[in-house]
Each structure stands twice: as C-alpha cells, then as structure tokens.
XYZ file of C-alpha atoms in Angstrom:
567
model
C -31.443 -10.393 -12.204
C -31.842 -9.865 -15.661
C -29.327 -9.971 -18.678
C -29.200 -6.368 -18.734
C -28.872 -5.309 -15.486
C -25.122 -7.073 -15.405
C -24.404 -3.865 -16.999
C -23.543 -0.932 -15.855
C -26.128 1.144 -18.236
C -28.954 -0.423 -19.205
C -32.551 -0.141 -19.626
C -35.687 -0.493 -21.816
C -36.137 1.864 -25.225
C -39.471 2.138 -26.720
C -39.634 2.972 -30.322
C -43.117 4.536 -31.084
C -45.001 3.949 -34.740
C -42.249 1.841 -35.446
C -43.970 0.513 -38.986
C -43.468 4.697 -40.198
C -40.216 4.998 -39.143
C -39.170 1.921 -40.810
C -41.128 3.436 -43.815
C -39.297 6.816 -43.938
C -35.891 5.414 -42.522
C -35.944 8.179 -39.121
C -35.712 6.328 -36.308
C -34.746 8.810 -33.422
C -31.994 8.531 -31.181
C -32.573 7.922 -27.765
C -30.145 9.238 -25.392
C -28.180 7.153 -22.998
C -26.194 9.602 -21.718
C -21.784 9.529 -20.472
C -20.572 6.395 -20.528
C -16.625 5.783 -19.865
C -16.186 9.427 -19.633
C -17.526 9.774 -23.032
C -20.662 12.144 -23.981
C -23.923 11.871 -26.269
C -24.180 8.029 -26.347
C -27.657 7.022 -28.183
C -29.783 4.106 -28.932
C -31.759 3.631 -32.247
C -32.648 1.209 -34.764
C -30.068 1.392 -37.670
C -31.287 0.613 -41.430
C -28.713 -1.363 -43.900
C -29.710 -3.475 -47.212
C -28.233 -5.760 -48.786
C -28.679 -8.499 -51.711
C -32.174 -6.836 -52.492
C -33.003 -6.878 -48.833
C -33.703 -3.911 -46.162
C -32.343 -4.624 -42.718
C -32.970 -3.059 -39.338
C -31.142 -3.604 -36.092
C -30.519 -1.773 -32.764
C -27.369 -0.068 -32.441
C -25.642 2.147 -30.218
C -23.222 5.254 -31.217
C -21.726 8.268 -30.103
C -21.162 11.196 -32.366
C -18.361 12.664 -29.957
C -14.714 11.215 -31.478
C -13.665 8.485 -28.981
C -10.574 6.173 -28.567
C -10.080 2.447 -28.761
C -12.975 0.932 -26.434
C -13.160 -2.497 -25.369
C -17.032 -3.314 -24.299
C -19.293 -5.823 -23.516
C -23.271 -5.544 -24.732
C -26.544 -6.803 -25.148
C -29.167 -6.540 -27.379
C -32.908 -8.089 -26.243
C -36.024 -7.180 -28.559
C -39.591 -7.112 -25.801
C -42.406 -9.208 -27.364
C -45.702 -7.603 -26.701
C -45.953 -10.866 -24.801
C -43.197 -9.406 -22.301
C -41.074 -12.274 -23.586
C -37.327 -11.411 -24.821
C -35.656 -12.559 -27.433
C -31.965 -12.169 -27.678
C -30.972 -9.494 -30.206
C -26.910 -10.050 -30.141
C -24.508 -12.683 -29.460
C -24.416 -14.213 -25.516
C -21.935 -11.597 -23.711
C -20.407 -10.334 -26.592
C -17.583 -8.598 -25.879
C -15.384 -6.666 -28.589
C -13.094 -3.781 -28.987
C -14.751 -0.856 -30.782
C -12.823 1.193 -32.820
C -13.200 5.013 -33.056
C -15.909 6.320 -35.072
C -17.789 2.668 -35.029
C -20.675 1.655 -33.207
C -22.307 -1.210 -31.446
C -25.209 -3.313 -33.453
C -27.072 -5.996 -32.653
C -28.505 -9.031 -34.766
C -30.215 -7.407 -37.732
C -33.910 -8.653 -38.868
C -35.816 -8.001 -42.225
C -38.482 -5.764 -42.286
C -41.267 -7.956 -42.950
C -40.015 -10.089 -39.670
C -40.322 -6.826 -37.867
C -43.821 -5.737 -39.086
C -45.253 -9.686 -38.602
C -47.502 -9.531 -36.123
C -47.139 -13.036 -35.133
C -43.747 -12.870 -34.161
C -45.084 -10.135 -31.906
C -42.065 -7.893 -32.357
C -44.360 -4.954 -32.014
C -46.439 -4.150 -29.014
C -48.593 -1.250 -29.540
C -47.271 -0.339 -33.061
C -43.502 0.141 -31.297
C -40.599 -1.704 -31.026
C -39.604 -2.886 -27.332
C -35.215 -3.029 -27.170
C -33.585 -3.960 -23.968
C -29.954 -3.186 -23.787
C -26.725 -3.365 -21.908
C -23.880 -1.558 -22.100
C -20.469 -1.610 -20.231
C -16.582 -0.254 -21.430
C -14.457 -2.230 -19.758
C -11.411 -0.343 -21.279
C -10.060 2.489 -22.701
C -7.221 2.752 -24.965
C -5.083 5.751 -24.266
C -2.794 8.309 -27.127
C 0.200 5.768 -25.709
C -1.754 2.531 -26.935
C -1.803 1.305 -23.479
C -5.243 -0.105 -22.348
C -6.543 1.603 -19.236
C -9.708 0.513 -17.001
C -13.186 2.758 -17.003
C -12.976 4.467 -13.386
C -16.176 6.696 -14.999
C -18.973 4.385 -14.209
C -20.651 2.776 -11.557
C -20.037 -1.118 -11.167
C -23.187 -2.520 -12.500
C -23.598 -4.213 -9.480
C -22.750 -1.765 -6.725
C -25.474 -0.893 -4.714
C -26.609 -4.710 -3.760
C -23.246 -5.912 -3.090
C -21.271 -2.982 -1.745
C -18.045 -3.652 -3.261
C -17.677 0.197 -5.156
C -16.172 3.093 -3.823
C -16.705 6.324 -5.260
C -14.420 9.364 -4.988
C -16.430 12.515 -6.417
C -15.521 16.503 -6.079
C -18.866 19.143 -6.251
C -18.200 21.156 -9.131
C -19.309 24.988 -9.321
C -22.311 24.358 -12.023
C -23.828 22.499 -9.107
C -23.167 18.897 -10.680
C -20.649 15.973 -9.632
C -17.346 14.832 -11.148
C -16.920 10.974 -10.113
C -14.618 8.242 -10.303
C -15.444 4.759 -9.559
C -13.326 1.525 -8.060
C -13.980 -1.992 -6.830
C -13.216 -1.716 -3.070
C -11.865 -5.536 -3.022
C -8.671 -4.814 -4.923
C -8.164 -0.877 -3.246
C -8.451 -2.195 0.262
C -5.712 -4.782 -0.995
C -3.680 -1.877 -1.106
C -4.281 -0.287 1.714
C -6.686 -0.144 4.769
C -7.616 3.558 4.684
C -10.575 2.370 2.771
C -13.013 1.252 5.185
C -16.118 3.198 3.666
C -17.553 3.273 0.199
C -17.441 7.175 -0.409
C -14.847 9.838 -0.204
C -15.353 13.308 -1.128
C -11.978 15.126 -2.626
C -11.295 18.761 -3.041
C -8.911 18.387 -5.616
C -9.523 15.175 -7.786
C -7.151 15.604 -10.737
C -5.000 12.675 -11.435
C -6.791 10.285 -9.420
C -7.890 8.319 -12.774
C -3.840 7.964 -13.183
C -3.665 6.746 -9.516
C -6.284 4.487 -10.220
C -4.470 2.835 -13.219
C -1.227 2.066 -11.118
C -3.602 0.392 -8.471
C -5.062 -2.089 -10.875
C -1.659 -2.821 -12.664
C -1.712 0.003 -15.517
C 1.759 1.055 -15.706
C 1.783 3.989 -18.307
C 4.438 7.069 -18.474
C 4.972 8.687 -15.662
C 6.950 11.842 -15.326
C 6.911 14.835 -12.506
C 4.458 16.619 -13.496
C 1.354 13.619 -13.305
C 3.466 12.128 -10.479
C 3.248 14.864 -7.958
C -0.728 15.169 -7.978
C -0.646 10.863 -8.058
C 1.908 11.112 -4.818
C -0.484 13.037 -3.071
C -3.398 10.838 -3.414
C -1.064 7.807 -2.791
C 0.078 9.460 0.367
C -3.195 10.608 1.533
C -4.585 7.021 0.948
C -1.626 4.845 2.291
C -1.111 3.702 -1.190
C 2.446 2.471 -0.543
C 2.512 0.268 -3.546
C 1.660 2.959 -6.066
C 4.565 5.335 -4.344
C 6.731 2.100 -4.838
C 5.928 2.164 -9.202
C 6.214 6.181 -9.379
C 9.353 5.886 -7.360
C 10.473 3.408 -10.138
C 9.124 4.882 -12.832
C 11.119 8.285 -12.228
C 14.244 6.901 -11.577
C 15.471 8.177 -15.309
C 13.653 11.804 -15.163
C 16.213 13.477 -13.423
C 18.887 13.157 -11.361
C 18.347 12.596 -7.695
C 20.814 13.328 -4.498
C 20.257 11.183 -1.893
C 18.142 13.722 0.365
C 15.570 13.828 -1.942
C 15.347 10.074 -2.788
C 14.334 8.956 0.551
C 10.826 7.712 0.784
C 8.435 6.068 3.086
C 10.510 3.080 4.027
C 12.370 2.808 7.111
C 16.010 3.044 5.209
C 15.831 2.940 1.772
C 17.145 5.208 -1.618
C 17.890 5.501 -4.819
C 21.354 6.405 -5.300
C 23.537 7.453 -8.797
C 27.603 6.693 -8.771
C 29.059 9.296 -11.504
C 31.712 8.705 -13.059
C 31.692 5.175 -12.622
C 33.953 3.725 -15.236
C 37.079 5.753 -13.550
C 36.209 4.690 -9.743
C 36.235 1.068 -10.878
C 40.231 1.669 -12.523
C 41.089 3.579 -9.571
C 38.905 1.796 -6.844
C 37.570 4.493 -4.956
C 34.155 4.682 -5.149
C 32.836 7.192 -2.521
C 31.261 6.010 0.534
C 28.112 7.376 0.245
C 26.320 8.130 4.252
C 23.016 6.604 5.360
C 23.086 7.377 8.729
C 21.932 6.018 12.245
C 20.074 2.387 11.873
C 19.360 0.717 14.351
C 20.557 2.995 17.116
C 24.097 2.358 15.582
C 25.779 5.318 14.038
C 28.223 5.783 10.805
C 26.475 3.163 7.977
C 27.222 3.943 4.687
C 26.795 2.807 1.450
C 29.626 1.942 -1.240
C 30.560 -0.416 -4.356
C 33.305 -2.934 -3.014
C 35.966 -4.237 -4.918
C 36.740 -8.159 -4.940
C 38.677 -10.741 -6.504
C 37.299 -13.961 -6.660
C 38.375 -17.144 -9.127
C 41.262 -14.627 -10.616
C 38.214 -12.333 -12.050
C 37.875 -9.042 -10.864
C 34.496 -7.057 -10.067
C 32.567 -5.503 -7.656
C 29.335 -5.664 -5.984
C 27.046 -3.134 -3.739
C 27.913 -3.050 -0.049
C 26.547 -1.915 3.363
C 28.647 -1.125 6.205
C 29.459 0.567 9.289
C 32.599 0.508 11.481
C 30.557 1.317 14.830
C 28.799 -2.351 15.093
C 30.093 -4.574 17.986
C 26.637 -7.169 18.513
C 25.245 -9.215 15.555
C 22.123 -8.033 13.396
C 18.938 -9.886 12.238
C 18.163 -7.576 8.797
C 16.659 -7.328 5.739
C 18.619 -6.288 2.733
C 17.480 -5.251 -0.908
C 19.462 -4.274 -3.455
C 18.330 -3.120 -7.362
C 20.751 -2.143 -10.604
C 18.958 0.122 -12.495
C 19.949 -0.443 -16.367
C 19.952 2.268 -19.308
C 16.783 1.421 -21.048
C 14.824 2.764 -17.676
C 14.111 -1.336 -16.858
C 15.745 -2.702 -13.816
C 17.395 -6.131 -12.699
C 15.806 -8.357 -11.031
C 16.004 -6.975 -7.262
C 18.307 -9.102 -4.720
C 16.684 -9.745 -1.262
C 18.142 -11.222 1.468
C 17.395 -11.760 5.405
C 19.462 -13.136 8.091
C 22.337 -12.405 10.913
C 24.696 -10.296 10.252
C 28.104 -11.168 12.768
C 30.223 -8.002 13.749
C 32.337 -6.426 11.344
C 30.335 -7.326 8.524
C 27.895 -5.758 6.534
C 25.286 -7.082 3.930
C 26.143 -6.929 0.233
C 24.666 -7.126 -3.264
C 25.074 -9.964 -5.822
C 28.707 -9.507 -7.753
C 29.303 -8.533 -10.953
C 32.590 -8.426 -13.063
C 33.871 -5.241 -14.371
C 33.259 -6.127 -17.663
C 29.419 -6.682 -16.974
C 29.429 -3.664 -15.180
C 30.991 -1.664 -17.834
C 29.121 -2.949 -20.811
C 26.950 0.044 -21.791
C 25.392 -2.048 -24.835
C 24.886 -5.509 -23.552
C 22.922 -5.904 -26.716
C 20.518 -9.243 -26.956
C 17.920 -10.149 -29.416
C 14.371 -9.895 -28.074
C 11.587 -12.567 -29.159
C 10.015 -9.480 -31.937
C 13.821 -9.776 -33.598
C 15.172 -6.278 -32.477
C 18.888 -5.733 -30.765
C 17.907 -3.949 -27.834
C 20.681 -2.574 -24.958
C 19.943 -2.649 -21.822
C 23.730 -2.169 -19.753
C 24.484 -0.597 -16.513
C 25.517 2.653 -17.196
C 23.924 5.486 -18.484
C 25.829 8.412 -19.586
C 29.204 6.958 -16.973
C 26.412 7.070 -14.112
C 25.296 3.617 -12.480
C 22.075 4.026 -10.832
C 21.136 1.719 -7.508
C 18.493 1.215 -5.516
C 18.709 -0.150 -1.883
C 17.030 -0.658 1.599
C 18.033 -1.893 5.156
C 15.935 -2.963 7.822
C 17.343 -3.788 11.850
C 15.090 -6.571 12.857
C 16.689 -7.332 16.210
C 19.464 -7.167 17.964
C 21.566 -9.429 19.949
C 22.235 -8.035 23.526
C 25.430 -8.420 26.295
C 23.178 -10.995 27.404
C 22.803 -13.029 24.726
C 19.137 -12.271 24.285
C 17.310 -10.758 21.056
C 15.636 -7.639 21.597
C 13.612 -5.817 19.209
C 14.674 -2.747 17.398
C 12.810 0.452 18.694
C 15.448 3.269 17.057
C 13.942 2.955 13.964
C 10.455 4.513 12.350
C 8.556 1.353 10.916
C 8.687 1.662 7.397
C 4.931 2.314 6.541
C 4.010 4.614 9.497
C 3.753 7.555 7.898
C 0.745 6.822 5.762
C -0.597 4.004 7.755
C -0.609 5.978 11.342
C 0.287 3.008 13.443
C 3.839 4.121 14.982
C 3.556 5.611 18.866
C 6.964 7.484 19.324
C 8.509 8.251 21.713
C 10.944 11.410 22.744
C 12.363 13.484 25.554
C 12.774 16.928 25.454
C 16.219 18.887 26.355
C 16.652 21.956 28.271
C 18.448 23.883 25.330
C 14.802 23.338 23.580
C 15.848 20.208 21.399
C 14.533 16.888 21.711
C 15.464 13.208 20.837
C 13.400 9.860 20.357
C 13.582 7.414 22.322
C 11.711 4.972 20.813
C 9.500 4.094 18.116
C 6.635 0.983 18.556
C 4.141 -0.307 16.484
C 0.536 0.891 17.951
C -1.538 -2.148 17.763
C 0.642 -4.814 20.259
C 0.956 -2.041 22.574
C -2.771 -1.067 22.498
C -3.408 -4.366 23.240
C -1.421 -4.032 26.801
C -2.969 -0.611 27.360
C -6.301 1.325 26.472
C -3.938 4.515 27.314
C -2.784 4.293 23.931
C -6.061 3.895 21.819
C -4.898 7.091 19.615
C -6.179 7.967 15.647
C -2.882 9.035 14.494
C 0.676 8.552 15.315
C 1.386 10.188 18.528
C 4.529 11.856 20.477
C 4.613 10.637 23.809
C 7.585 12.393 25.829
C 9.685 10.360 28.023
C 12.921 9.004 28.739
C 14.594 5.323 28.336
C 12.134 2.804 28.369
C 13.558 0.196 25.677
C 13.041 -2.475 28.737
C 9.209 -1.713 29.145
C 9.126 -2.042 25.010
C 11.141 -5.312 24.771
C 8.763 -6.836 28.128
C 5.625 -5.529 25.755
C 6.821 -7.916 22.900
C 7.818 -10.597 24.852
C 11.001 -10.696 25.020
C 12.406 -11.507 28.559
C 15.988 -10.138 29.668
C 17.658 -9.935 32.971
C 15.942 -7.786 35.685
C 16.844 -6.435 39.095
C 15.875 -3.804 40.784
C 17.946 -0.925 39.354
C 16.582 -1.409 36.303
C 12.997 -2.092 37.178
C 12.711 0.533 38.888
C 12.378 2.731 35.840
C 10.479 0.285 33.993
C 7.522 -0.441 36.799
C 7.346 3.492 36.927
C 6.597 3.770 32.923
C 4.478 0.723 33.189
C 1.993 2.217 36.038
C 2.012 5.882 34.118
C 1.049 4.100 30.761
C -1.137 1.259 32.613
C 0.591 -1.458 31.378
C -0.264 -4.088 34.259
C 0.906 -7.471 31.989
C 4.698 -5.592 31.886
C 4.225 -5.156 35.979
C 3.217 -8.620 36.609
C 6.137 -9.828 34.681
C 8.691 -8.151 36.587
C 6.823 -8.542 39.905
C 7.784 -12.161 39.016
C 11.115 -11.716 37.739
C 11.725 -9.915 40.554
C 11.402 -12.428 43.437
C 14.238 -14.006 43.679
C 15.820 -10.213 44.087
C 16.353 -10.492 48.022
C 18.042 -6.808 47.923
C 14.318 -5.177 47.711
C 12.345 -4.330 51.350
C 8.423 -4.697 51.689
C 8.104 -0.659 51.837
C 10.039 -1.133 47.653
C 7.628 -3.678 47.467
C 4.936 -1.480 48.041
C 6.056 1.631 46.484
C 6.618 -0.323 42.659
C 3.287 -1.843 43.184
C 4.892 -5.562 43.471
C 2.139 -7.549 44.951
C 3.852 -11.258 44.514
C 6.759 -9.709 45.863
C 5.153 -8.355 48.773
C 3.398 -11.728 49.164
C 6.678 -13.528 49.286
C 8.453 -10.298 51.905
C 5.443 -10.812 53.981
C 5.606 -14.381 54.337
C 9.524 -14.104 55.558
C 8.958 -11.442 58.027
C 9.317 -12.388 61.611
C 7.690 -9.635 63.586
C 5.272 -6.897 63.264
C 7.255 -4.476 64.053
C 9.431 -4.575 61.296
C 6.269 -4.419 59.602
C 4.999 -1.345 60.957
C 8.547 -0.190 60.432
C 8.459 -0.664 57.149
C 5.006 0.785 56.610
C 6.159 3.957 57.845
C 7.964 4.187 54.904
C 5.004 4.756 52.242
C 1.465 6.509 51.621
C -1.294 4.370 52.860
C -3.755 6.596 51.538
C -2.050 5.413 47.974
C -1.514 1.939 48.776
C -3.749 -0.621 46.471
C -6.107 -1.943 47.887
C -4.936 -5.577 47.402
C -1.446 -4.581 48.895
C -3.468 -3.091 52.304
C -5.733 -6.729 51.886
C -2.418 -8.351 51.994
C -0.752 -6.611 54.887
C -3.872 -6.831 57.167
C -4.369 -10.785 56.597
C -0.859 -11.360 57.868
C -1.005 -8.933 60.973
C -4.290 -11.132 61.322
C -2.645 -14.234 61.189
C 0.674 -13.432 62.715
C-alpha cells in the first residue's frame, strides 16, 4: 500500500503547463470534494516569496468557514520517472485552524522548472496527496471524532460500518464507524451496513460511543435514546441517563430504565427530614418475587457522630439474598461521587445500604476545594434543599427451605429489552388478566431445547415451572413425585429431555410411583428399575392396562417386551 492510500482521500493531481502557471501565478484548484462533513475542499499549488525568492508548494483549502480540525496529510511530488519524493513532513499531523490551510514543503521555482530533477513530466507537475480529519472541534470546544468519512482502510479489512438514509434529491447522507469498538458496545452489529429512516442525531450517538461526552439536554437526548435503544446501546443510555440528571426534575416512574431495578431518585426538602428524621420511604416494588422493598435515608449513630446513609429494605423477607447493590450521590455541580458497589448475602431482616455520611457532609451545600487551575469550586450534596440519588438492586439467588440456592426467575434480566434474550413466561386468568411466571435468559435454555430457538423475546403461557428452570441451570433440589409430576409434563411439552433424565434419576429411590407412572412421565430408568422388581406378569399386564400403548416410546415398549421375554 502506498503512503497515500492510509488516507481516507487521496489520489494523484496533475497540474498541466505547469512552467505558465508558475509564470502567471493561476494554478487551478482541483476539487477534492466533502471531507469531515465539510464542502469545496481543493488541491493546488500555492505561490509565496520571500527574501528575494518565489516559492511554490501544494496546498489544500476550503473556502467554506470551518471549525478547529485536527488532520493528518501527505504531500508526494511524481517524478516523470514514476519515482516520489516526499513533499511534507512523515505523518504530519496538526490541528488546523479555521480559515487556514494545509501546505506542503515549498520548492523554488528554478528547482521546479529543472529538468533534471525531473519534477515535471510532460510539462506538468505530478502531486500525490493524503488527507484525513481525525477531529472536529465543536461551538463547546470539545473535540469530536469525523463519523463523515470512510475509514481509509475499509473495504480490505472490513472493520467500518456505515449507517446512511436516501435523501429525496436522489443522493446519500452517511455516517461512518469502526465496527471493533461499536460491537464492544453491543452485539446488534453483526453486519457492516444499516440503512435508517430517520438519521438525525446519530453523529451525537456516535460521540458518546467513542467517549465524547458533550452537553446533553432533552431535546438531542430523545432522538440519541432512540438509536441507543434500537441498537442495544446500553452504555450510551447509561451517560444520557447521567447526563440529565440536573435538567429537570424526575419522579420515580419516569426514572426507571433498562436495568432490572434501578432509579434515580430526588429527597426534597432534605435539610428538615434530617432534624426531624423522617425521610419518606420511597416504594420500589416486587424484587425478587418478594413484595414491599423500599427505598429510604437511615439515620445512625456511630462513634458519638450522627449521619445517615442510603438504605434498602423490605419487611416481607424471611430467606437470605445473594445481590448486587449500587448506590450514587449526585452533587450540585451536575458531577457525581464515586458510585458504591457491593455484592454478597444478605441474612433476613436486613437490607443493603450505602456508604455513611455525617450530617454535616451531607448538609454542606459549598464544600468548596481548590482545583489544580487555582479556582474554589463547590461541589456539595444538595441542590436547591433537594439531594439527588441514584441506585440499583439485583436478586441473584435465593436460599430455599431446603437449604439450596436457586436462581431468581421473578425478575426481567436487566438488558433484555434491547438485547432480546429474555423467554418469559405467564399464565393467563379467567377475568382476562395475566401474571408471569417466570423470566429466563434465552441462550442456556436454547441450549436444552431447539423449541426455543426464537429472534425476539417471547411470551410463552404457562403455569409454575420455577423447578424445570432451576433443573435447566443446574441447580438440584429435592424431588418426589408430587412435584415432578408438573415438572416432567413442562419438560416433554418444551422438549427438554436433559431436565427428564435428571429427575428420572432423582426419582428412583421414590418407591411410591407404579410402572403404569413410570410410563405415563416418560421415566425410562425408573421403569428399568420397576421392571426389574416385579414378580409376575400379570401385574405387568395389570399395570399396562393402565396407559396408551399406541403413545408409549418406543424404548419403554423395547423395555417391557425384553422382560416378558426373559421372565
């Protein structure tokens, strides 16, 4: 590959009867067309003099007004000999203010016109250039990437994708990513072109991906939502979410996003719950298939000083947890504390809380510091009386009667919205409602069954089947036949034969099940181990009575005919 085609324009630019136009000082522009989203860029050969000498060098301009650009070039001049020699510095790469242009390495005339440098080849001048913006600085002097052009080296490698929208004159509007850092973010992007109806915004989408955090208000975030949505783009709802936190009030209804529990929420008033200590108890809901948790700021004394931190808690929990907490102070200034995580097992009565704070720290609206530029800057917790938090809870597991750890199926997974890779399940009601059951993540339970090898998230309608789930994921509880029963018969509708064989196992030392049970549940080690105790054939036949032949596996009939055989 050549130096010039590491760039996303480049080419060759012949300059015809070069010795006249050096002679009358008109060397025409030759168009290079829209670069970063800008118009009318040229090549030509610019004249300058100095100390009694006349200059010429190549040089590349725009006459349409154009922000801060940073670039990287390349100049070559073409021998007549085909050879190149370099007509700017190695990868140069600079920042190119408005109204400037890009020149190369300038030469004297007479080196020009000497025809044994061979600089001319048929009376013209031969220039080979490159030409990439790498950035763009925007009217809030933060530096944004070029989504206008093509990587330079897209179409051998394959690592672009392209987003475009057919506009009415006919033409294409495009925008341009490396697919390596956008299928970081999210696996939607398993091809290299997407057409869009509505493409506004997108280049502010974009930005977030590749760690451009500009301003964000409601009006550019509800067109950057949709795309984020649309494209599973979790993270970039995770920095708009942030970034709006101080545009307007929220109520908790219309803070909840795509995560299984989580919210921003705003305590009014603050400063007179903390003297009274009654700061409302603000309702999350059901997690975890365990009603009544809520969300408040609890009061503590610890070491004689006072203060309070941000607490979780239900009154309706009787078995221990495995969770995932996070907890985040928003401060005044529209930055935010570092965020508190924690995971472990929460015992019964308790509930997870936030780090602690005294009610002086809470309470100091200034907090005023000196930053490393030598400005006081105040960053406290509360804005206008108002503390603003944000939080999320997760149910990993939960502990049984049994002592086992089960899995928790109440909940949505947190990213199944966009990503599509939730199966839920429900069961309707006679008076028209319906419940869920369940919710599973698609891809261990497609690998049990083909039956559930679906494109989207799907409804399935059923009843109770948090024993067939928990068998699916390994987990291995207590079984007998009242409660296999209902499992086996979800496990043969859904074709789940690993979740049969595992409680056709469990199962056998069960004595209380006959060989016509055996049968019906589709049990063949049971039936092996019934048929190997039974003393006559007429209990046999007795028993076979009982049941469909015609629906009888053929392994089960294989089975029963050996031993009649063999009796």
């Amino acid at each position: 590959m050549s130096v010039r085609q590491k760039y996303a324009f480049n080419g060759i630019c012949f300059f015809e009867n070069a010795r006249e136009h050096i002679e009358a000082n008109d060397f025409p522009d030759i168009p290079i067309g829209t670069v970063g989203g800008i118009d009318e860029w040229v090549l030509t050969m610019r004249h300058n003099a100095s100390l009694g000498f006349t200059y010429y060098k190549p040089f590349i301009y725009t006459p349409v007004e154009n922000p801060h650009l940073k670039h990287r070039y390349y100049f070559g001049i073409l021998r007549d000999n085909d050879k190149s020699e370099l007509a700017s510095e190695p990868e140069d790469i600079d920042v190119l203010e408005p109204g400037y242009g890009i020149g190369g390495i300038r030469k004297e005339i007479d080196d020009w016109l000497d025809e044994e440098d061979n600089f001319l080849t048929d009376g013209g001048i031969r220039i080979e250039f490159g030409f990439q913006i790498e950035g763009i600085r925007g009217p809030d002097e933060i530096w944004t990437f070029n989504f206008y052009d093509p990587l330079f080296d897209a179409k051998g490698k394959g690592n672009m994708i392209t987003f475009y929208k057919d506009l009415e004159n006919g033409e294409k509007k495009h925008f341009y990513s490396h697919k390596q850092l956008l299928t970081f973010h999210s696996t939607y992007f398993n091809s290299d072109s997407y057409e869009m109806t509505e493409i506004d915004n997108l280049d502010d989408l974009l930005q977030i991906c590749h760690g451009v955090r500009g301003k964000i208000n409601y009006d550019s975030a509800h067109h950057t939502l949709k795309h984020a949505r649309k494209y599973n783009l979790f993270n970039v709802i995770h920095i708009v979410d942030q970034g709006l936190l101080w545009e307007t009030p929220l109520q908790l209804s219309d803070a909840i996003s795509l995560d299984a529990f989580n919210a921003v929420w705003f305590f009014q008033n603050a400063r007179e719950h903390m003297e009274r200590d009654d700061f409302p108890r603000i309702s999350i809901g059901t997690i975890g298939g365990i009603a009544g948790w809520y969300l408040t700021m609890r009061f503590e004394i610890i070491n004689n000083e006072a203060g309070y931190d941000l607490f979780i808690h239900t009154y309706q929990r009787k078995t221990m947890l495995k969770y995932r907490v996070y907890f985040n102070i928003l401060k005044n200034d529209g930055s935010s504390e570092t965020p508190y995580e924690c995971s472990g097992y929460l015992e019964p009565t308790f509930g997870p809380c936030g780090k602690r704070k005294t009610i002086g720290n809470w309470l100091d609206e200034e907090n005023r510091y000196l930053t490393e530029n030598g400005y006081w800057t105040e960053n406290g917790y509360l804005t206008d009386g108002v503390i603003g938090v944000q939080f999320g809870l997760q149910i990993e597991g939960i502990l049984n009667e049994d002592g086992i750890w089960t899995f928790n199926f109440h909940d949505i997974l947190f990213d199944s919205r966009g990503k599509t890779n939730m199966i839920t399940f429900y069961k309707d009601f006679e008076n028209g409602g319906w419940k869920i059951v369940a919710n599973c993540h698609k891809q261990l339970i497609t690998f049990h069954s083909t039956y559930f090898n679906l494109d989207s998230n799907k409804k399935i309608e059923t009843d109770n089947l948090d024993d067939l789930l928990q068998i699916c994921h390994g987990v291995r509880g207590k079984i007998n036949y009242d409660s296999a029963h209902h499992t086996l018969k979800h496990a043969r509708k859904y074709n789940l034969f690993n979740v049969i064989h595992i409680v056709d196992q469990a199962l056998l030392w069960d004595s209380s099940l006959l060989i016509s049970d055996a049968i019906s549940l589709g049990l063949n080690h049971y039936l092996a181990d019934l048929l190997r105790k039974q003393e006559s054939l007429e209990e046999l036949a007795e028993e076979l009575k009982k049941v469909d032949l015609e629906t009888m596996s053929g392994e089960m009939m294989k089975k029963c005919v050996m031993f009649m055989l063999d009796f």
